[in-house]
mmCIF file of C-alpha atoms in Angstrom:
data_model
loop_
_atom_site.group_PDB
_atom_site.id
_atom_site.type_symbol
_atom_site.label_atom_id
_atom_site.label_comp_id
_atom_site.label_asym_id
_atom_site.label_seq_id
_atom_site.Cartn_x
_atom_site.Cartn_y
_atom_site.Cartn_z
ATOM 1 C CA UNK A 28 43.860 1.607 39.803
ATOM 2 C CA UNK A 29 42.349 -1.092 42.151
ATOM 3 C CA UNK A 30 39.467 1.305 42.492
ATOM 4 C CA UNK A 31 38.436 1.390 39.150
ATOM 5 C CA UNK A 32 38.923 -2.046 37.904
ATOM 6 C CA UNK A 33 36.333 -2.990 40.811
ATOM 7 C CA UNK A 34 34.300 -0.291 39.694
ATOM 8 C CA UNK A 35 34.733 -2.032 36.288
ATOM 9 C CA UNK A 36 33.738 -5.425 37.255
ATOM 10 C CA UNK A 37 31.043 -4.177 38.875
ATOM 11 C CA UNK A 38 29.702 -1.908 36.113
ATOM 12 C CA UNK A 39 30.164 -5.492 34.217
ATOM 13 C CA UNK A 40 28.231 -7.539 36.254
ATOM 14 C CA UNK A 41 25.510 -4.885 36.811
ATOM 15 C CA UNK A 42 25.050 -5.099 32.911
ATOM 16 C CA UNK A 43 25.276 -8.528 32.732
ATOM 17 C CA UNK A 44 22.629 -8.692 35.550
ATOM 18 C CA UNK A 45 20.592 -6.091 33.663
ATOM 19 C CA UNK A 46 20.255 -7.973 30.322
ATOM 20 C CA UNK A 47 19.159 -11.015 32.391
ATOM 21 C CA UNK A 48 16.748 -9.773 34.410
ATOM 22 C CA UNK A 49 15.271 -7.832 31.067
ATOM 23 C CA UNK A 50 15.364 -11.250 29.242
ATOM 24 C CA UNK A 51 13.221 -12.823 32.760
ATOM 25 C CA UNK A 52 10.957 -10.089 32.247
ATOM 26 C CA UNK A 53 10.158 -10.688 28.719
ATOM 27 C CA UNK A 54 9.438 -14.037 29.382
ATOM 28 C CA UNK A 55 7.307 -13.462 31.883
ATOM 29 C CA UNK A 56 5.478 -11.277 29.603
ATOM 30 C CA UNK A 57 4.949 -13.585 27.176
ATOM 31 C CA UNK A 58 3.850 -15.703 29.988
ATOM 32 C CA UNK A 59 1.171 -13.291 31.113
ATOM 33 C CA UNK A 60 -0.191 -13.087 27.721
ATOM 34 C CA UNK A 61 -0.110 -17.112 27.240
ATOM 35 C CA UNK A 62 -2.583 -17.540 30.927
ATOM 36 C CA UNK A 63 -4.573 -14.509 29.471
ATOM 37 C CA UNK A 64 -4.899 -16.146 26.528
ATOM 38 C CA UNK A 65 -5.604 -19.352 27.584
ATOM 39 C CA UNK A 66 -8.151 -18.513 30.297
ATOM 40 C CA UNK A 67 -10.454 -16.194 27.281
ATOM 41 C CA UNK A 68 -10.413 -19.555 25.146
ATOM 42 C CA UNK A 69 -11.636 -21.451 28.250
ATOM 43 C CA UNK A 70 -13.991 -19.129 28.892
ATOM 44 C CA UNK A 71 -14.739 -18.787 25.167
ATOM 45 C CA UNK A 72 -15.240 -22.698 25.252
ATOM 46 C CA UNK A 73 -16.802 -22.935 28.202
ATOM 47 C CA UNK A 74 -19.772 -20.586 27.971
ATOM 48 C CA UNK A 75 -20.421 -20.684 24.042
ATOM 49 C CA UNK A 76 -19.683 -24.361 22.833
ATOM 50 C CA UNK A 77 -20.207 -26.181 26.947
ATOM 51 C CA UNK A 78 -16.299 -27.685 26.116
ATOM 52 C CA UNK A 79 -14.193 -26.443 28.577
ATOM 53 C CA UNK A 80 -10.139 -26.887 28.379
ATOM 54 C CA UNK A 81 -9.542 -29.171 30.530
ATOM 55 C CA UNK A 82 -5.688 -28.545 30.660
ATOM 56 C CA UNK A 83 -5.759 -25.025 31.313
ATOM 57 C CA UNK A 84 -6.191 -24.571 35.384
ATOM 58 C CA UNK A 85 -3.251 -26.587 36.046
ATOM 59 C CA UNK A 86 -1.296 -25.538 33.551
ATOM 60 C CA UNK A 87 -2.137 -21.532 34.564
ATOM 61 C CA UNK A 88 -1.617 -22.324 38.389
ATOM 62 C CA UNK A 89 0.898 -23.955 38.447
ATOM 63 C CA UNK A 90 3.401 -23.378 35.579
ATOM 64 C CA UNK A 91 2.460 -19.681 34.154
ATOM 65 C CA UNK A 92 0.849 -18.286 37.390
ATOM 66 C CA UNK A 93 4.225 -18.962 39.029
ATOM 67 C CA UNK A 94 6.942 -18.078 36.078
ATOM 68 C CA UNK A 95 5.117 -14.397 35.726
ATOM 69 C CA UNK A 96 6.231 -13.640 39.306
ATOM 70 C CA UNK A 97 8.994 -15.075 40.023
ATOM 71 C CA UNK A 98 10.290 -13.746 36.994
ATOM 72 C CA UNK A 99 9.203 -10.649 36.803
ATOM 73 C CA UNK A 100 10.915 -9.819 40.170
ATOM 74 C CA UNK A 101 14.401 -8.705 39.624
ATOM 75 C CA UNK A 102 13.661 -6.411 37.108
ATOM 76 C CA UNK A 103 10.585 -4.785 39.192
ATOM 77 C CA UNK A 104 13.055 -4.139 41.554
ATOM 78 C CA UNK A 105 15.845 -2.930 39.743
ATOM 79 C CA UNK A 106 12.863 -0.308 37.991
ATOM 80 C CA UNK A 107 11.476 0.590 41.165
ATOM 81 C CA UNK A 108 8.730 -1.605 41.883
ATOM 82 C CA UNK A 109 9.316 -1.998 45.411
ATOM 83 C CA UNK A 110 7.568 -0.520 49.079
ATOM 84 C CA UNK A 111 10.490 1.117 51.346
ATOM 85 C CA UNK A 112 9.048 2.759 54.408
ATOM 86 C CA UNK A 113 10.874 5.322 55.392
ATOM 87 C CA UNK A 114 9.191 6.582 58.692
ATOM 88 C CA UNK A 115 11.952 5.740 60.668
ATOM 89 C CA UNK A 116 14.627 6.006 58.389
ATOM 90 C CA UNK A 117 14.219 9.946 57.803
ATOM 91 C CA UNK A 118 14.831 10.540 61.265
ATOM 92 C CA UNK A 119 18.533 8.748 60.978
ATOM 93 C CA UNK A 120 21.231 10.957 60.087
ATOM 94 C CA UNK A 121 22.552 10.232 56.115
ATOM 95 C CA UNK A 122 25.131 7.724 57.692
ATOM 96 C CA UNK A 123 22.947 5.744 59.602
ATOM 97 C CA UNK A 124 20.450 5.878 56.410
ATOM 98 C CA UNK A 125 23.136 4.013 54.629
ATOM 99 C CA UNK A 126 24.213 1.723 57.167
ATOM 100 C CA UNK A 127 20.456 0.610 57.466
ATOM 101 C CA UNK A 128 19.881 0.667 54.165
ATOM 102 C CA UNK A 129 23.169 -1.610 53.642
ATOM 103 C CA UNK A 130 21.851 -3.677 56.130
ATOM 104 C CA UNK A 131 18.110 -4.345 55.018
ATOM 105 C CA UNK A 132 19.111 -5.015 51.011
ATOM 106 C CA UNK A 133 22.051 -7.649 52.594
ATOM 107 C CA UNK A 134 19.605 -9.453 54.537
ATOM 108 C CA UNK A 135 17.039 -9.214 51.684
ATOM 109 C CA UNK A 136 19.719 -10.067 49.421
ATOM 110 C CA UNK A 137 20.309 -13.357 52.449
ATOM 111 C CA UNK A 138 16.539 -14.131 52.346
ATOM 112 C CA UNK A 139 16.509 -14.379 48.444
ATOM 113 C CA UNK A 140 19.406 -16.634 48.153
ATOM 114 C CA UNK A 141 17.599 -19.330 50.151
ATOM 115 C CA UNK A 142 14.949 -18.943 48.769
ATOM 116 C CA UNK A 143 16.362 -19.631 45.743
ATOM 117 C CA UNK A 144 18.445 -22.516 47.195
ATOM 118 C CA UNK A 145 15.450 -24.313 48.495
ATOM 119 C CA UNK A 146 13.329 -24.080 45.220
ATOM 120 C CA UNK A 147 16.198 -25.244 43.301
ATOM 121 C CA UNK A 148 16.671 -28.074 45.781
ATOM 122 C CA UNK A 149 13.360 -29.152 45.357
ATOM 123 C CA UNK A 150 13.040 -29.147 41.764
ATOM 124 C CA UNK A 151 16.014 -30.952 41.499
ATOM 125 C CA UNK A 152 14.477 -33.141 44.073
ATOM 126 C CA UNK A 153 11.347 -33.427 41.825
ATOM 127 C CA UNK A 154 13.404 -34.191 38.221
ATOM 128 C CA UNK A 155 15.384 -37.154 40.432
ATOM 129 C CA UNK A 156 12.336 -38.676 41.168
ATOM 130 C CA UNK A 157 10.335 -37.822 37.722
ATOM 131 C CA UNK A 158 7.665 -36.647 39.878
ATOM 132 C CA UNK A 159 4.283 -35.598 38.250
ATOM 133 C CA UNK A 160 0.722 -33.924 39.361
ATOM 134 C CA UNK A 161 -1.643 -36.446 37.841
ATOM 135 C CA UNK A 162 -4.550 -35.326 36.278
ATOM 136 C CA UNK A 163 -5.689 -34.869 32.890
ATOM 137 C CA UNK A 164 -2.655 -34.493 32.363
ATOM 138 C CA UNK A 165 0.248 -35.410 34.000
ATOM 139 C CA UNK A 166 2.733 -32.626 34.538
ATOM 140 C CA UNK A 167 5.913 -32.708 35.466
ATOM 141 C CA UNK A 168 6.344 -30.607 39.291
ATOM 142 C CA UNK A 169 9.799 -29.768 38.687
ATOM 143 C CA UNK A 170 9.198 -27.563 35.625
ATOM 144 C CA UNK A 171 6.796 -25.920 38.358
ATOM 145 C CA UNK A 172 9.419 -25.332 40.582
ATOM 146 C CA UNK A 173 11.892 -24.277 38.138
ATOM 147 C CA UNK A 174 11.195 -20.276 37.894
ATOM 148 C CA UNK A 175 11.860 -19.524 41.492
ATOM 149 C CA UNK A 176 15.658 -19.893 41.619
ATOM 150 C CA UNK A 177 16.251 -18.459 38.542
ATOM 151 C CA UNK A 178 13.755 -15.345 39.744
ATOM 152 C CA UNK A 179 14.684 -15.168 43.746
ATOM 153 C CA UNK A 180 18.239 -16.319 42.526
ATOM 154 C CA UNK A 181 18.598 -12.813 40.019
ATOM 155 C CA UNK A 182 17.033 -10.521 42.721
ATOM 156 C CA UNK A 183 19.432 -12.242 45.135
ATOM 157 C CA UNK A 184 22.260 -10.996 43.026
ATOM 158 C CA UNK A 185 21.032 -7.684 42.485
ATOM 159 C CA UNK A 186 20.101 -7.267 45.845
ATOM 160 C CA UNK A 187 23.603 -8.333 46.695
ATOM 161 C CA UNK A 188 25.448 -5.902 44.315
ATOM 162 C CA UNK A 189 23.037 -2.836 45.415
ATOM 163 C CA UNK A 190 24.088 -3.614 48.959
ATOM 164 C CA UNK A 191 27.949 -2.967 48.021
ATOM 165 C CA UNK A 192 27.483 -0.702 45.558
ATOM 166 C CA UNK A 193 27.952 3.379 45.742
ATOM 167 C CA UNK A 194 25.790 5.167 49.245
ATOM 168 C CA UNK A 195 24.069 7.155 46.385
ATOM 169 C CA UNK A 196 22.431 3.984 44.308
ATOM 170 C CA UNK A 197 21.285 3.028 47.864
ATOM 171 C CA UNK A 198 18.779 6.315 48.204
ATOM 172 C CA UNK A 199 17.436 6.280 44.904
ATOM 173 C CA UNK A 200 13.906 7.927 44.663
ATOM 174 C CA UNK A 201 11.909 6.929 41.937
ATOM 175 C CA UNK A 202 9.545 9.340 40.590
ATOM 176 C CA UNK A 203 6.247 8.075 41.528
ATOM 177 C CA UNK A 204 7.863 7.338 45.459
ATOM 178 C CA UNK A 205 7.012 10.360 46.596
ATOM 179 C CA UNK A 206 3.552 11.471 45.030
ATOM 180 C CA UNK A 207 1.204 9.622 47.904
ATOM 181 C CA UNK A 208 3.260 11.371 51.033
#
């Protein structure tokens, strides 16, 4: 009974996790398609009427540039999109596989969770002290900053929940993993 009310919660939260990281992705879609947009009308401007937009650099760089990654990284994982090397862990027996496995996604998991500790703590360092990037105009950094905890703070969590999860979600091959060996 314990069993499967853990099993349960954890199917819960692995939905839960699933919609959000879905949601992240769309909206880093749309933020893709916002810099590609805006970079063609610069261009367009640019080269055919000599009036560049003079917002658009910073704005791409620094806002949409870095909301397209960051949030677009818990769901490339949970798909797939991730390098494992598995040189080494071939030649481990299927136990030692998992412990290392177990092992690597925990201290990922670790390394995210900073990650998105630090980036939170310095936008919310950056909103305290209304700081801004002056320029044309003047943009607020902590909106910059903003994407990477929500981004590296998902993955964290997903990392996290792999690393507890069932020994078989651990060796998941994805189809196009093994096509280059």
């Amino acid at each position: 009974m314990n069993n499967t009310r853990a099993y349960g919660s954890r199917a819960s939260l692995d939905h839960l996790l699933s919609w959000l990281e879905t949601a992240a992705a769309i909206l880093a879609g749309a933020l893709l398609l916002a810099a590609m947009v805006l970079v063609s009308v610069d261009v367009l401007m640019r080269y055919a009427f000599g009036a560049p937009l003079s917002f658009q650099y910073a704005l791409t760089e620094n806002y949409l540039l870095v909301g397209l990654i960051c949030l677009a990284l818990p769901w490339g994982y949970r798909t797939g999109g991730y390098i494992r090397i598995r040189a080494f862990m071939d030649r481990l027996a299927p136990g030692g596989r998992t412990c290392l496995l177990r092992i690597g996604i925990l201290l990922s998991a670790c390394y995210m969770a900073v990650l998105a500790w630090l980036g939170a703590r310095y936008a919310w360092a950056a909103w305290i002290h209304d700081e801004y990037q002056l320029g044309v105009i003047d943009w607020p950094v902590s909106w910059s900053w903003a994407p990477i905890p929500v981004g590296c703070g998902l993955l964290a969590l997903r990392l996290g929940l792999q690393s507890c999860g069932p020994a078989g979600q651990l060796h998941t091959v994805h189809a196009d993993e093994g096509e280059n060996e």
